[in-house]
């Protein structure tokens, strides 16, 4: 599934052509094209779809949508597990998961 996800603009590269910037989606930061909103400012919220910021959004609506997406598991579906991705980029095979030391019965693995 491909969602239009609200995010907060954390930086803008005014030298880029087309105009780009970094958008934070509840802790996951991605590069996005900002060309459709050339007067956008850092700190504003936008709706991003397939890498393009399409529309401004007020902060309350953005936060409510992000919270709902997170509750439904849609952010992980869209962006993957941010902790796992960070571990993979750092060269670790998998992040530490304390629950992985237990089998399905709840007893510790030996």
CSV table of N, CA and C in Angstrom, one decimal:
chain,number,residue,atom,x,y,z
A,1,UNK,N,0.8,-1.2,0.0
A,1,UNK,CA,0.0,0.0,0.0
A,1,UNK,C,0.9,1.2,0.0
A,2,UNK,N,0.5,2.2,-0.7
A,2,UNK,CA,1.2,3.5,-0.7
A,2,UNK,C,0.3,4.6,-0.2
A,3,UNK,N,0.7,5.2,0.9
A,3,UNK,CA,-0.1,6.2,1.6
A,3,UNK,C,0.4,7.6,1.3
A,4,UNK,N,-0.5,8.6,1.5
A,4,UNK,CA,-0.1,10.0,1.6
A,4,UNK,C,0.0,10.2,3.1
A,5,UNK,N,1.3,10.5,3.5
A,5,UNK,CA,1.6,10.5,4.9
A,5,UNK,C,1.9,12.0,5.3
A,6,UNK,N,1.4,12.4,6.5
A,6,UNK,CA,1.8,13.8,6.9
A,6,UNK,C,3.1,13.7,7.6
A,7,UNK,N,3.9,14.8,7.4
A,7,UNK,CA,5.2,14.9,8.1
A,7,UNK,C,5.6,16.4,8.3
A,8,UNK,N,6.6,16.6,9.1
A,8,UNK,CA,7.1,17.9,9.4
A,8,UNK,C,8.4,18.2,8.6
A,9,UNK,N,8.4,19.3,7.9
A,9,UNK,CA,9.6,19.7,7.2
A,9,UNK,C,10.7,20.1,8.2
A,10,UNK,N,11.9,19.4,8.1
A,10,UNK,CA,12.9,19.7,9.0
A,10,UNK,C,14.1,20.4,8.3
A,11,UNK,N,14.2,20.3,7.0
A,11,UNK,CA,15.2,21.1,6.3
A,11,UNK,C,14.7,21.3,4.8
A,12,UNK,N,15.2,22.3,4.2
A,12,UNK,CA,14.9,22.6,2.8
A,12,UNK,C,16.3,22.9,2.1
A,13,UNK,N,16.5,22.3,1.0
A,13,UNK,CA,17.6,22.6,0.1
A,13,UNK,C,17.2,23.5,-1.0
A,14,UNK,N,17.4,24.8,-0.8
A,14,UNK,CA,16.9,25.8,-1.8
A,14,UNK,C,17.8,25.8,-3.0
A,15,UNK,N,18.9,25.2,-3.0
A,15,UNK,CA,19.8,25.1,-4.1
A,15,UNK,C,19.4,24.0,-5.1
A,16,UNK,N,18.7,23.0,-4.6
A,16,UNK,CA,18.3,21.8,-5.3
A,16,UNK,C,17.3,22.2,-6.4
A,17,UNK,N,17.4,21.5,-7.6
A,17,UNK,CA,16.5,21.7,-8.7
A,17,UNK,C,16.1,20.3,-9.1
A,18,UNK,N,14.9,19.8,-8.8
A,18,UNK,CA,13.8,20.5,-8.2
A,18,UNK,C,14.0,20.7,-6.7
A,19,UNK,N,13.3,21.6,-6.1
A,19,UNK,CA,13.4,21.9,-4.7
A,19,UNK,C,13.1,20.7,-3.8
A,20,UNK,N,14.0,20.4,-2.9
A,20,UNK,CA,13.8,19.2,-2.1
A,20,UNK,C,14.1,19.6,-0.6
A,21,UNK,N,13.7,18.6,0.3
A,21,UNK,CA,14.0,18.8,1.7
A,21,UNK,C,13.8,17.5,2.4
A,22,UNK,N,14.0,17.6,3.7
A,22,UNK,CA,13.9,16.4,4.6
A,22,UNK,C,12.6,16.6,5.4
A,23,UNK,N,11.8,15.5,5.4
A,23,UNK,CA,10.5,15.5,6.1
A,23,UNK,C,10.5,14.4,7.1
A,24,UNK,N,10.1,14.8,8.4
A,24,UNK,CA,10.1,13.8,9.5
A,24,UNK,C,8.7,13.3,9.6
A,25,UNK,N,8.6,11.9,9.5
A,25,UNK,CA,7.3,11.2,9.6
A,25,UNK,C,7.2,10.5,11.0
A,26,UNK,N,7.1,11.2,12.1
A,26,UNK,CA,7.0,10.5,13.4
A,26,UNK,C,8.3,9.8,13.7
A,27,UNK,N,9.4,10.3,13.4
A,27,UNK,CA,10.7,9.7,13.7
A,27,UNK,C,11.5,9.2,12.6
A,28,UNK,N,10.8,8.9,11.5
A,28,UNK,CA,11.5,8.5,10.3
A,28,UNK,C,11.6,9.7,9.3
A,29,UNK,N,12.9,10.0,8.9
A,29,UNK,CA,13.1,11.1,8.1
A,29,UNK,C,13.4,10.7,6.7
A,30,UNK,N,12.8,11.3,5.7
A,30,UNK,CA,13.0,11.0,4.3
A,30,UNK,C,13.1,12.2,3.5
A,31,UNK,N,13.8,12.1,2.4
A,31,UNK,CA,14.0,13.2,1.4
A,31,UNK,C,12.7,13.3,0.6
A,32,UNK,N,12.2,14.5,0.3
A,32,UNK,CA,11.0,14.6,-0.4
A,32,UNK,C,11.1,15.8,-1.4
A,33,UNK,N,10.4,15.8,-2.5
A,33,UNK,CA,10.4,16.9,-3.4
A,33,UNK,C,9.4,17.9,-2.9
A,34,UNK,N,9.8,19.2,-2.8
A,34,UNK,CA,9.0,20.2,-2.3
A,34,UNK,C,8.6,21.2,-3.4
A,35,UNK,N,8.8,20.9,-4.6
A,35,UNK,CA,8.6,21.8,-5.8
A,35,UNK,C,7.2,22.3,-5.9
A,36,UNK,N,6.2,21.5,-5.5
A,36,UNK,CA,4.8,21.9,-5.6
A,36,UNK,C,4.4,23.0,-4.5
A,37,UNK,N,5.3,23.2,-3.5
A,37,UNK,CA,5.0,24.1,-2.4
A,37,UNK,C,6.3,25.0,-2.3
A,38,UNK,N,6.6,25.8,-3.2
A,38,UNK,CA,7.9,26.5,-3.2
A,38,UNK,C,8.1,27.5,-2.1
A,39,UNK,N,7.0,28.0,-1.5
A,39,UNK,CA,7.1,28.9,-0.4
A,39,UNK,C,7.0,28.2,1.0
A,40,UNK,N,7.2,26.9,1.0
A,40,UNK,CA,7.1,26.2,2.3
A,40,UNK,C,8.3,26.6,3.2
A,41,UNK,N,8.1,26.5,4.5
A,41,UNK,CA,9.1,26.8,5.5
A,41,UNK,C,9.3,25.6,6.4
A,42,UNK,N,10.6,25.6,6.9
A,42,UNK,CA,10.9,24.6,7.9
A,42,UNK,C,10.0,24.7,9.1
A,43,UNK,N,9.5,23.6,9.6
A,43,UNK,CA,8.6,23.5,10.7
A,43,UNK,C,7.1,23.4,10.3
A,44,UNK,N,6.8,23.6,9.0
A,44,UNK,CA,5.4,23.4,8.5
A,44,UNK,C,5.2,21.9,8.3
A,45,UNK,N,3.9,21.5,8.3
A,45,UNK,CA,3.6,20.1,8.0
A,45,UNK,C,3.0,20.0,6.6
A,46,UNK,N,3.3,18.9,6.0
A,46,UNK,CA,2.9,18.6,4.6
A,46,UNK,C,2.3,17.2,4.5
A,47,UNK,N,1.6,16.9,3.5
A,47,UNK,CA,1.2,15.6,3.1
A,47,UNK,C,2.1,15.2,2.0
A,48,UNK,N,2.8,14.0,2.1
A,48,UNK,CA,3.7,13.5,1.1
A,48,UNK,C,3.2,12.2,0.6
A,49,UNK,N,3.2,12.1,-0.8
A,49,UNK,CA,2.8,10.9,-1.5
A,49,UNK,C,3.8,10.6,-2.5
A,50,UNK,N,4.3,9.4,-2.5
A,50,UNK,CA,5.4,8.9,-3.4
A,50,UNK,C,6.5,9.9,-3.5
A,51,UNK,N,6.9,10.5,-2.4
A,51,UNK,CA,8.1,11.3,-2.4
A,51,UNK,C,7.8,12.8,-2.8
A,52,UNK,N,6.6,13.2,-3.0
A,52,UNK,CA,6.2,14.6,-3.3
A,52,UNK,C,5.4,15.2,-2.3
A,53,UNK,N,5.8,16.3,-1.7
A,53,UNK,CA,4.9,17.1,-0.8
A,53,UNK,C,3.8,17.7,-1.7
A,54,UNK,N,2.6,17.4,-1.4
A,54,UNK,CA,1.5,17.9,-2.2
A,54,UNK,C,0.6,19.0,-1.6
A,55,UNK,N,0.6,19.0,-0.3
A,55,UNK,CA,-0.3,20.0,0.4
A,55,UNK,C,0.2,20.3,1.8
A,56,UNK,N,0.0,21.5,2.2
A,56,UNK,CA,0.2,21.9,3.6
A,56,UNK,C,-0.8,21.3,4.5
A,57,UNK,N,-0.5,21.1,5.8
A,57,UNK,CA,-1.4,20.5,6.7
A,57,UNK,C,-1.1,21.2,8.1
A,58,UNK,N,-2.2,21.5,8.8
A,58,UNK,CA,-2.0,22.1,10.2
A,58,UNK,C,-1.4,21.0,11.1
A,59,UNK,N,-0.7,21.4,12.1
A,59,UNK,CA,0.0,20.5,13.0
A,59,UNK,C,-0.9,19.5,13.7
A,60,UNK,N,-2.1,20.0,14.2
A,60,UNK,CA,-3.0,19.1,14.9
A,60,UNK,C,-3.5,18.0,14.0
A,61,UNK,N,-3.8,18.3,12.8
A,61,UNK,CA,-4.3,17.3,11.9
A,61,UNK,C,-3.2,16.3,11.5
A,62,UNK,N,-1.9,16.8,11.4
A,62,UNK,CA,-0.8,16.0,11.0
A,62,UNK,C,-0.5,15.0,12.2
A,63,UNK,N,-0.5,15.5,13.4
A,63,UNK,CA,-0.2,14.7,14.6
A,63,UNK,C,-1.3,13.6,14.8
A,64,UNK,N,-2.6,14.0,14.6
A,64,UNK,CA,-3.7,13.1,14.7
A,64,UNK,C,-3.6,11.9,13.7
A,65,UNK,N,-3.3,12.3,12.5
A,65,UNK,CA,-3.1,11.3,11.4
A,65,UNK,C,-2.0,10.4,11.7
A,66,UNK,N,-0.8,10.9,12.1
A,66,UNK,CA,0.4,10.1,12.4
A,66,UNK,C,0.1,9.1,13.5
A,67,UNK,N,-0.6,9.6,14.5
A,67,UNK,CA,-1.0,8.7,15.7
A,67,UNK,C,-1.9,7.6,15.2
A,68,UNK,N,-2.9,7.9,14.4
A,68,UNK,CA,-3.8,6.9,13.9
A,68,UNK,C,-3.0,5.9,13.0
A,69,UNK,N,-2.2,6.4,12.1
A,69,UNK,CA,-1.4,5.5,11.2
A,69,UNK,C,-0.5,4.6,12.0
A,70,UNK,N,0.0,5.1,13.1
A,70,UNK,CA,0.9,4.3,14.0
A,70,UNK,C,0.1,3.2,14.7
A,71,UNK,N,-1.1,3.6,15.2
A,71,UNK,CA,-1.9,2.6,15.9
A,71,UNK,C,-2.4,1.5,14.9
A,72,UNK,N,-2.6,1.8,13.7
A,72,UNK,CA,-3.0,0.8,12.7
A,72,UNK,C,-1.9,0.1,12.1
A,73,UNK,N,-0.6,0.4,12.4
A,73,UNK,CA,0.5,-0.2,11.9
A,73,UNK,C,0.9,0.2,10.5
A,74,UNK,N,0.3,1.3,10.0
A,74,UNK,CA,0.5,1.7,8.6
A,74,UNK,C,1.8,2.4,8.4
A,75,UNK,N,2.4,3.0,9.5
A,75,UNK,CA,3.7,3.7,9.3
A,75,UNK,C,4.8,2.6,9.1
A,76,UNK,N,4.7,1.5,9.9
A,76,UNK,CA,5.7,0.5,9.8
A,76,UNK,C,5.5,-0.2,8.4
A,77,UNK,N,4.3,-0.4,7.9
A,77,UNK,CA,4.0,-1.0,6.6
A,77,UNK,C,4.6,-0.1,5.5
A,78,UNK,N,4.5,1.2,5.7
A,78,UNK,CA,4.9,2.2,4.7
A,78,UNK,C,6.5,2.4,4.7
A,79,UNK,N,7.0,2.5,5.9
A,79,UNK,CA,8.4,2.9,6.1
A,79,UNK,C,9.3,1.7,6.6
A,80,UNK,N,8.7,0.7,7.1
A,80,UNK,CA,9.4,-0.4,7.8
A,80,UNK,C,9.8,0.0,9.2
A,81,UNK,N,10.4,-0.9,9.9
A,81,UNK,CA,10.8,-0.7,11.3
A,81,UNK,C,12.0,0.2,11.3
A,82,UNK,N,11.9,1.4,11.8
A,82,UNK,CA,13.0,2.3,11.8
A,82,UNK,C,14.2,1.8,12.6
A,83,UNK,N,14.0,1.1,13.7
A,83,UNK,CA,15.1,0.5,14.5
A,83,UNK,C,15.8,-0.5,13.7
A,84,UNK,N,15.1,-1.4,13.0
A,84,UNK,CA,15.7,-2.4,12.2
A,84,UNK,C,16.5,-1.8,11.1
A,85,UNK,N,15.9,-0.8,10.4
A,85,UNK,CA,16.6,-0.2,9.3
A,85,UNK,C,17.9,0.5,9.8
A,86,UNK,N,17.9,1.2,11.0
A,86,UNK,CA,19.1,1.8,11.5
A,86,UNK,C,20.1,0.8,11.8
A,87,UNK,N,19.7,-0.4,12.4
A,87,UNK,CA,20.7,-1.4,12.7
A,87,UNK,C,21.3,-2.0,11.5
A,88,UNK,N,20.5,-2.2,10.4
A,88,UNK,CA,21.0,-2.7,9.2
A,88,UNK,C,22.0,-1.8,8.6
A,89,UNK,N,21.7,-0.5,8.6
A,89,UNK,CA,22.6,0.5,8.1
A,89,UNK,C,23.9,0.6,8.9
A,90,UNK,N,23.8,0.3,10.2
A,90,UNK,CA,25.0,0.3,11.0
A,90,UNK,C,25.8,-1.0,10.8
A,91,UNK,N,25.3,-2.0,10.1
A,91,UNK,CA,26.0,-3.2,9.9
A,91,UNK,C,25.6,-4.3,10.8
A,92,UNK,N,24.6,-4.1,11.7
A,92,UNK,CA,24.2,-5.2,12.5
A,92,UNK,C,23.1,-6.0,11.7
A,93,UNK,N,23.1,-7.3,11.9
A,93,UNK,CA,22.1,-8.2,11.3
A,93,UNK,C,20.7,-7.9,11.7
A,94,UNK,N,20.6,-7.7,13.0
A,94,UNK,CA,19.2,-7.4,13.6
A,94,UNK,C,19.4,-6.7,14.9
A,95,UNK,N,18.5,-5.8,15.2
A,95,UNK,CA,18.6,-5.0,16.5
A,95,UNK,C,18.3,-6.0,17.6
A,96,UNK,N,18.8,-5.6,18.8
A,96,UNK,CA,18.6,-6.4,20.0
A,96,UNK,C,17.1,-6.4,20.3
A,97,UNK,N,16.5,-7.6,20.5
A,97,UNK,CA,15.1,-7.7,20.9
A,97,UNK,C,15.1,-8.6,22.2
A,98,UNK,N,14.8,-8.0,23.3
A,98,UNK,CA,14.8,-8.8,24.6
A,98,UNK,C,13.8,-9.9,24.5
A,99,UNK,N,12.7,-9.8,23.8
A,99,UNK,CA,11.7,-10.8,23.7
A,99,UNK,C,12.2,-12.0,22.9
A,100,UNK,N,13.2,-11.8,22.1
A,100,UNK,CA,13.7,-13.0,21.3
A,100,UNK,C,14.5,-14.0,22.1
A,101,UNK,N,14.8,-13.6,23.4
A,101,UNK,CA,15.4,-14.6,24.3
A,101,UNK,C,14.4,-15.5,24.9
A,102,UNK,N,13.1,-15.4,24.6
A,102,UNK,CA,12.1,-16.2,25.1
A,102,UNK,C,11.4,-17.0,24.0
A,103,UNK,N,11.1,-18.3,24.3
A,103,UNK,CA,10.3,-19.0,23.3
A,103,UNK,C,8.8,-18.7,23.4
A,104,UNK,N,8.0,-19.3,22.6
A,104,UNK,CA,6.6,-19.0,22.7
A,104,UNK,C,5.9,-19.3,24.0
A,105,UNK,N,6.5,-20.2,24.8
A,105,UNK,CA,5.9,-20.5,26.1
A,105,UNK,C,6.2,-19.5,27.1
A,106,UNK,N,7.1,-18.6,26.8
A,106,UNK,CA,7.5,-17.5,27.7
A,106,UNK,C,8.7,-17.9,28.6
A,107,UNK,N,9.2,-19.1,28.4
A,107,UNK,CA,10.4,-19.5,29.2
A,107,UNK,C,11.7,-19.1,28.4
A,108,UNK,N,12.8,-18.9,29.1
A,108,UNK,CA,14.0,-18.4,28.5
A,108,UNK,C,14.6,-19.5,27.6
A,109,UNK,N,15.1,-19.1,26.4
A,109,UNK,CA,15.8,-20.0,25.6
A,109,UNK,C,17.1,-20.4,26.2
A,110,UNK,N,17.6,-21.6,26.0
A,110,UNK,CA,18.9,-22.0,26.6
A,110,UNK,C,19.8,-22.4,25.5
